[in-house]
mmCIF file of C-alpha atoms in Angstrom:
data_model
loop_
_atom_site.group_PDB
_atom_site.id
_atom_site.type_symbol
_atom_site.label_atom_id
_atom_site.label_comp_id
_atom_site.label_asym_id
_atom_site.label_seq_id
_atom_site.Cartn_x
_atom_site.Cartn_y
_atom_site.Cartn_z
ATOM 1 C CA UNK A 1 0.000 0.000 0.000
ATOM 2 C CA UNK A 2 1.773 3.358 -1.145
ATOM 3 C CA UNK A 3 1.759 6.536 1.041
ATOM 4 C CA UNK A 4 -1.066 8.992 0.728
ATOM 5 C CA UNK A 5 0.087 11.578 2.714
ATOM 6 C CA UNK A 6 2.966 12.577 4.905
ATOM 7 C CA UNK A 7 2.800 15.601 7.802
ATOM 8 C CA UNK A 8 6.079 15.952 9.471
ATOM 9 C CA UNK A 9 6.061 18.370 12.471
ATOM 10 C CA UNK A 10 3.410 20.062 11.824
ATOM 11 C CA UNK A 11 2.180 23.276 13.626
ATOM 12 C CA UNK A 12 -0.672 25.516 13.499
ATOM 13 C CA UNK A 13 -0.825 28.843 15.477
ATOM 14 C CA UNK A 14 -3.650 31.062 15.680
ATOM 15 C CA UNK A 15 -2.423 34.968 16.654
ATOM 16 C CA UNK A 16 1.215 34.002 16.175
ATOM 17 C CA UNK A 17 3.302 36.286 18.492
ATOM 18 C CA UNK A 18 0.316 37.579 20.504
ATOM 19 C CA UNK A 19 0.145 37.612 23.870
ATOM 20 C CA UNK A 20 -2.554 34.740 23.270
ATOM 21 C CA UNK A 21 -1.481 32.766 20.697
ATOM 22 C CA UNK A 22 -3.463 29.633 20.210
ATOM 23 C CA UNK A 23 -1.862 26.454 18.970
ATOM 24 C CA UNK A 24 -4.493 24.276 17.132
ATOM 25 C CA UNK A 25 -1.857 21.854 15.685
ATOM 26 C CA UNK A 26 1.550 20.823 17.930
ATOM 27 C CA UNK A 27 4.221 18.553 16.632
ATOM 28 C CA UNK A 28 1.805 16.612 14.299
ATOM 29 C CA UNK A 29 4.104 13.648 12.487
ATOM 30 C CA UNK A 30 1.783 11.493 10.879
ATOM 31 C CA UNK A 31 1.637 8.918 7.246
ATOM 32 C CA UNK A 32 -1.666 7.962 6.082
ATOM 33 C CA UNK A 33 -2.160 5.519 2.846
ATOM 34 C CA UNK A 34 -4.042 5.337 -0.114
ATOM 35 C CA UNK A 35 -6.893 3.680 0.821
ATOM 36 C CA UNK A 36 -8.804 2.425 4.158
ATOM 37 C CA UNK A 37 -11.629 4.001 6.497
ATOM 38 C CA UNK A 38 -9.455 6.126 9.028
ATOM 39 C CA UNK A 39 -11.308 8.003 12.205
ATOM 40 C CA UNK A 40 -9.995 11.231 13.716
ATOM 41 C CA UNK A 41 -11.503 11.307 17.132
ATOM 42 C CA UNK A 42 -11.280 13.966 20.023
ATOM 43 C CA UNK A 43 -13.507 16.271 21.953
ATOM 44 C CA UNK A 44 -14.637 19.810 20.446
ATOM 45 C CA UNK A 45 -11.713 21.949 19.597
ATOM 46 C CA UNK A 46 -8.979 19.479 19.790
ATOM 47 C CA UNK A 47 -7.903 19.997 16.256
ATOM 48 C CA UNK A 48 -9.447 17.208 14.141
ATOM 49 C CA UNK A 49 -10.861 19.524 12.034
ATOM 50 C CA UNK A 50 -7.496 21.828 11.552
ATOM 51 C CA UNK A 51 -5.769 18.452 11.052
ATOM 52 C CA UNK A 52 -7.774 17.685 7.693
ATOM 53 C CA UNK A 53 -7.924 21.109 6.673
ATOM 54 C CA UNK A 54 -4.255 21.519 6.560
ATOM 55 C CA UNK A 55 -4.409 17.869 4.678
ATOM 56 C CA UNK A 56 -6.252 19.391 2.007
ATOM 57 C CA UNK A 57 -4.926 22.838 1.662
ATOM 58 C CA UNK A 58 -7.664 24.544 2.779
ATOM 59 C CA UNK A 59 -5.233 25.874 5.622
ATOM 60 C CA UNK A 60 -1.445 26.251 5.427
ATOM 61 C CA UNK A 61 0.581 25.137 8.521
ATOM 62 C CA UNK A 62 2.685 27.947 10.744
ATOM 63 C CA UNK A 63 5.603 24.977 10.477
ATOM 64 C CA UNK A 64 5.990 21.639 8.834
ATOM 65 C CA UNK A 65 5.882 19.892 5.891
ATOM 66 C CA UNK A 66 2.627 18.618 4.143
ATOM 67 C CA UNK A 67 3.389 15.786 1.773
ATOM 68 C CA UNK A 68 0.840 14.124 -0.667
ATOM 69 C CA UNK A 69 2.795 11.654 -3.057
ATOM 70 C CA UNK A 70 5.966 13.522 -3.517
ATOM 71 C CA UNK A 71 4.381 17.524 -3.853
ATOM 72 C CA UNK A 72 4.086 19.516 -0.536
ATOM 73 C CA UNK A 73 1.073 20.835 -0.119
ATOM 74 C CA UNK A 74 2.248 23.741 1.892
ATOM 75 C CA UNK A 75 4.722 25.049 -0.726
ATOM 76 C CA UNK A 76 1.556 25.049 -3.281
ATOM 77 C CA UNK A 77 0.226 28.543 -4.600
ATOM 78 C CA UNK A 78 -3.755 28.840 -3.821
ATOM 79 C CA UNK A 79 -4.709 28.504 -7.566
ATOM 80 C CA UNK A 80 -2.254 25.085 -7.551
ATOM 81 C CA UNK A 81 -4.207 23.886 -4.312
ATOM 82 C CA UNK A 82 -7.878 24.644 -5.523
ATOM 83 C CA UNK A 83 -6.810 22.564 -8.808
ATOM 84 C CA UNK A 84 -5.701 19.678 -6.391
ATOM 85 C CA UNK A 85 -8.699 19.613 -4.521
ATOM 86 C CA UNK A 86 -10.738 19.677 -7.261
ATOM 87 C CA UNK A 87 -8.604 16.810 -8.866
ATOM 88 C CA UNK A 88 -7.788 14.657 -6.462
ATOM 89 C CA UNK A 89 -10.354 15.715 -2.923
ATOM 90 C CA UNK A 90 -14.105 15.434 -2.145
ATOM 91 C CA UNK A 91 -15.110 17.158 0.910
ATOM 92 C CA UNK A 92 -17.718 17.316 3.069
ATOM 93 C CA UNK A 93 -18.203 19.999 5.621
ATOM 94 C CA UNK A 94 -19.650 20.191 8.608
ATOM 95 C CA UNK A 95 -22.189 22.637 7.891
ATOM 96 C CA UNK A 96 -22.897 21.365 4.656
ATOM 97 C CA UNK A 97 -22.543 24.878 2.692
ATOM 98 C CA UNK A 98 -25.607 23.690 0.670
ATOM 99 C CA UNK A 99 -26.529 26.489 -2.125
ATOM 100 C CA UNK A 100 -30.518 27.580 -1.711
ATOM 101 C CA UNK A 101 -31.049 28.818 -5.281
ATOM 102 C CA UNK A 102 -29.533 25.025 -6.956
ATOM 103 C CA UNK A 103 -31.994 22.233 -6.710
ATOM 104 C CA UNK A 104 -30.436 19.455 -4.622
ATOM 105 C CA UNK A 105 -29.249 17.821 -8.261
ATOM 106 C CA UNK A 106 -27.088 20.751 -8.775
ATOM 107 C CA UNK A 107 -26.127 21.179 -5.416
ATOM 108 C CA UNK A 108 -24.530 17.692 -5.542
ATOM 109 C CA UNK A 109 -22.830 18.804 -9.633
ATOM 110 C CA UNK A 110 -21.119 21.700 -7.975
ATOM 111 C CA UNK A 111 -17.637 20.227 -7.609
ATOM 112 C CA UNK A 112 -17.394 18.765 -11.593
ATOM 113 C CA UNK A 113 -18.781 21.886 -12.769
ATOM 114 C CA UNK A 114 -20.901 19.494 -15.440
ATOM 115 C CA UNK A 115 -24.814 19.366 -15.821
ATOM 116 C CA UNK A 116 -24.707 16.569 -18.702
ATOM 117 C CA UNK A 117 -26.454 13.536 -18.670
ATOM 118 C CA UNK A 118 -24.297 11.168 -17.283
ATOM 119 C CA UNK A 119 -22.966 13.373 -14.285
ATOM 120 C CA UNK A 120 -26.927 13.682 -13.767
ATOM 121 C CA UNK A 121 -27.266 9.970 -13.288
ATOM 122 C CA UNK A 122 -24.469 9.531 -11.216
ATOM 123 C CA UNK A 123 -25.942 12.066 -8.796
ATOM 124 C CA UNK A 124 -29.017 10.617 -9.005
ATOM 125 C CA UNK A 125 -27.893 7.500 -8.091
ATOM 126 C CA UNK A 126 -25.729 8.850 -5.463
ATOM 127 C CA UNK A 127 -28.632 10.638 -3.555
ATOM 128 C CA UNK A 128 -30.598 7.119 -3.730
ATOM 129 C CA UNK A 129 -27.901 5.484 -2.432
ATOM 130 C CA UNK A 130 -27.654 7.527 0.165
ATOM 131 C CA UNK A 131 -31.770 7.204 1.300
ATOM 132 C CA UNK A 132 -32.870 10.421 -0.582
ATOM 133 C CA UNK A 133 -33.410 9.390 -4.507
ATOM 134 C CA UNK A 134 -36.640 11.571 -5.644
ATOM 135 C CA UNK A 135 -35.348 14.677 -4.214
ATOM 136 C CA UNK A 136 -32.971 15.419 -6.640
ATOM 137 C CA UNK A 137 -35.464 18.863 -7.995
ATOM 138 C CA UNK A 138 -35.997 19.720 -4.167
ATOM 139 C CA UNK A 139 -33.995 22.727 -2.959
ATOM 140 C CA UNK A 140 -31.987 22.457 -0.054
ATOM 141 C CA UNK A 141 -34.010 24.793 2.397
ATOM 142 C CA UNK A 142 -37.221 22.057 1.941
ATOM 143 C CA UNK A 143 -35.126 19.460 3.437
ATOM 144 C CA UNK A 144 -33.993 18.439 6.937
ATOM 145 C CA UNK A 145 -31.487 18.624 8.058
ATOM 146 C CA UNK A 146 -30.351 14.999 8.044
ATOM 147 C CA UNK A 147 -31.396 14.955 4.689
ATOM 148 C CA UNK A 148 -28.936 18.239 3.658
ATOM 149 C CA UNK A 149 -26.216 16.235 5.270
ATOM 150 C CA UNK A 150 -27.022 13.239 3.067
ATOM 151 C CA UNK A 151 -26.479 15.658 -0.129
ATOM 152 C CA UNK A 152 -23.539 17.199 1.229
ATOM 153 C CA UNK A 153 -21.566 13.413 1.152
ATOM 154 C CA UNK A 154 -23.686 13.312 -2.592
ATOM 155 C CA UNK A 155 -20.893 15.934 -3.202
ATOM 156 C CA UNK A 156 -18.175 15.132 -1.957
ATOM 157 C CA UNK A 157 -18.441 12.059 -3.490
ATOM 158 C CA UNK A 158 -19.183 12.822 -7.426
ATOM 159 C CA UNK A 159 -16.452 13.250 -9.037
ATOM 160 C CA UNK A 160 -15.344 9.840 -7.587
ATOM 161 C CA UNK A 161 -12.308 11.686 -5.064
ATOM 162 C CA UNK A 162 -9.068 9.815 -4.348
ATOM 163 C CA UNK A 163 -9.272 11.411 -0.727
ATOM 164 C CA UNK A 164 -12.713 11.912 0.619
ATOM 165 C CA UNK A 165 -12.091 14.363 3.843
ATOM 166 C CA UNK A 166 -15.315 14.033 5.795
ATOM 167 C CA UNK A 167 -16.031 16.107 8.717
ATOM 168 C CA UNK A 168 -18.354 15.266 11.352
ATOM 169 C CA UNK A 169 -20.210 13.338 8.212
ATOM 170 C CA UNK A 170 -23.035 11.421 10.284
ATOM 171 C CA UNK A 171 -23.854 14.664 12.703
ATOM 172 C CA UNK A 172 -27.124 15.552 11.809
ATOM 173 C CA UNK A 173 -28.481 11.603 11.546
ATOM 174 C CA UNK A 174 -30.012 9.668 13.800
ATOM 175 C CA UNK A 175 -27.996 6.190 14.316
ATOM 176 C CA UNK A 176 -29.356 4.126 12.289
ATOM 177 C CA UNK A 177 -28.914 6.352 9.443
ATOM 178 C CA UNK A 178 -25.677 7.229 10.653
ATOM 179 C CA UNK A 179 -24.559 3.398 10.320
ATOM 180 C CA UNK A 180 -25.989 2.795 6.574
ATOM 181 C CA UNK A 181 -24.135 6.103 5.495
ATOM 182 C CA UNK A 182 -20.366 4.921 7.168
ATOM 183 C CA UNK A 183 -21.165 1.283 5.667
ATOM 184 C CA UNK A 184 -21.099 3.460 2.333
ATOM 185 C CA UNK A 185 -18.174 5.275 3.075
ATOM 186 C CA UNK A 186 -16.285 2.142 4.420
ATOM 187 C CA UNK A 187 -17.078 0.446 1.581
ATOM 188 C CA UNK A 188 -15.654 3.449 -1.263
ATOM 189 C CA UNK A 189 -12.611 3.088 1.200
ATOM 190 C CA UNK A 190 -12.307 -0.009 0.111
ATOM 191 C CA UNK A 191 -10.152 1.480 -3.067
ATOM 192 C CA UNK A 192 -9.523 5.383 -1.483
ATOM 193 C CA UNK A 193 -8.603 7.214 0.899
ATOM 194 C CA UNK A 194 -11.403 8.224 3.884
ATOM 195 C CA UNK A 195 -11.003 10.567 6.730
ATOM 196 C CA UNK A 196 -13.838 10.652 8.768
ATOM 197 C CA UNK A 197 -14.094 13.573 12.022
ATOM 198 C CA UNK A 198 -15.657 12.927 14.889
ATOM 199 C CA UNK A 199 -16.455 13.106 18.207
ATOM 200 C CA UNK A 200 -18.684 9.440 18.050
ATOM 201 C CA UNK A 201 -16.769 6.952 18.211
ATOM 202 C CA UNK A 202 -19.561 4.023 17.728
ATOM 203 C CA UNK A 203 -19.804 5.600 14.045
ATOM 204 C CA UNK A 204 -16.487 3.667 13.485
ATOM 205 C CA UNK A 205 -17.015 -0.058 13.765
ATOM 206 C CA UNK A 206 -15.638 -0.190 10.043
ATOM 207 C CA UNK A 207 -12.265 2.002 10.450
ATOM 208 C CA UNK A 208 -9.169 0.336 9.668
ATOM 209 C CA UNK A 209 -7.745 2.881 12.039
ATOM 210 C CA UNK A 210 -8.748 5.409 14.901
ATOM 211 C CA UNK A 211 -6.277 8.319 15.452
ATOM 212 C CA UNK A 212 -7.195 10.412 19.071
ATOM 213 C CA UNK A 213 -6.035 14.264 19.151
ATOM 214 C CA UNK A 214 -6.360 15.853 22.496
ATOM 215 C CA UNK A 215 -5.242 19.850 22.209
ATOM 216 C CA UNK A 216 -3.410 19.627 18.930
ATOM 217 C CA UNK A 217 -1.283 16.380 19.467
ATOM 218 C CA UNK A 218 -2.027 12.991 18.057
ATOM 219 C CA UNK A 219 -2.399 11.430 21.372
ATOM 220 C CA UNK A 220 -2.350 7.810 20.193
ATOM 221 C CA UNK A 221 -4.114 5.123 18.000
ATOM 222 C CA UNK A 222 -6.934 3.368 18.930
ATOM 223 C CA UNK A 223 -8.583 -0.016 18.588
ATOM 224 C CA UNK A 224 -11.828 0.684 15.775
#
């Protein structure tokens, strides 16, 4: 199994040189491969989320090295790290960041950019997949909330991502739905790479691997 990514000591700082500074990342040295079901646990504000937003270039580090294959992330310009996320990522947020005027169809197309036929089938069958087929001409502000969520991993997932960076994926849905959504996920991480944020750690029967942070620092690995 190659190497997916490679963090050696990271930091993040928040208000460098303040009198307050804030450290939301501390001597991170991590590898992750190219495939499996991996959990990043840890109470609120621990860093799990900073941890896969540095991953994915949404945020650069105050120190360290972000490696994934052989090009640092960190080194990247923006316009070189939006192409690699659109490339190479699917992400879903927390808060979904659903768009109100795009039925949930086009909500779902945003990443590929591409309303033809095809891309409208995979979504479609995406969204059923996922417990919501039928909706797909419903906009987002109709739905509840569990169901937004259920579009939001739609996304993430349609333009078939090598790295799928999911955080706090199953928040909004009760357990049950919770578990048929991770079997999903566990099973497209059966061939890619799947980070999955949360505090709930009965969500991840199916990880290969459970990674704690407590106040920026990878604490230690857990039994799934």
């Amino acid at each position: 199994m190659k190497l997916m990514f490679t963090l050696k000591d990271i930091n993040l700082v928040y208000d460098l040189g303040k009198e307050e500074s804030t450290y939301a990342l501390r001597d991170v040295n991590i590898v992750f491969p190219d495939k499996g079901l991996i959990g990043i646990i840890g109470p609120s504000g621990s860093g799990k989320s900073s941890l896969i937003n540095i991953m994915s270039g949404l945020k650069t580090p105050t120190s360290g090295e972000v490696f994934y294959g052989d090009q640092k992330i960190n080194q990247l310009s923006a316009d070189k790290r939006a192409s690699l996320r659109k490339s190479q990522f699917g992400i879903v947020f927390q808060r979904g960041y659903l768009v109100d005027y795009l039925n949930v169809c086009d909500n779902v197309l945003v990443p590929v950019n591409n309303s033809t036929a095809p891309y409208k089938q995979k979504a479609k069958e995406l969204l059923k997949s996922l417990g919501i087929g039928g909706h797909e001409n419903k906009k987002p502000y109709k739905l509840s909330g569990g169901q937004r969520q259920r579009v939001s991993i739609a996304r993430g997932l349609i333009a078939s991502p090598k790295v799928l960076f999911a955080d706090e994926p199953t928040a909004a849905l009760d357990h049950a739905s919770a578990r048929e959504v991770m079997e999903i996920l566990a099973e497209y991480a059966k061939e890619n790479l799947v980070l999955i944020v949360t505090h709930d750690m009965s969500i991840l029967d199916n990880a290969d691997r459970v990674i704690k942070i407590w106040d920026g620092r990878i604490e230690t690995e857990v039994s799934a």
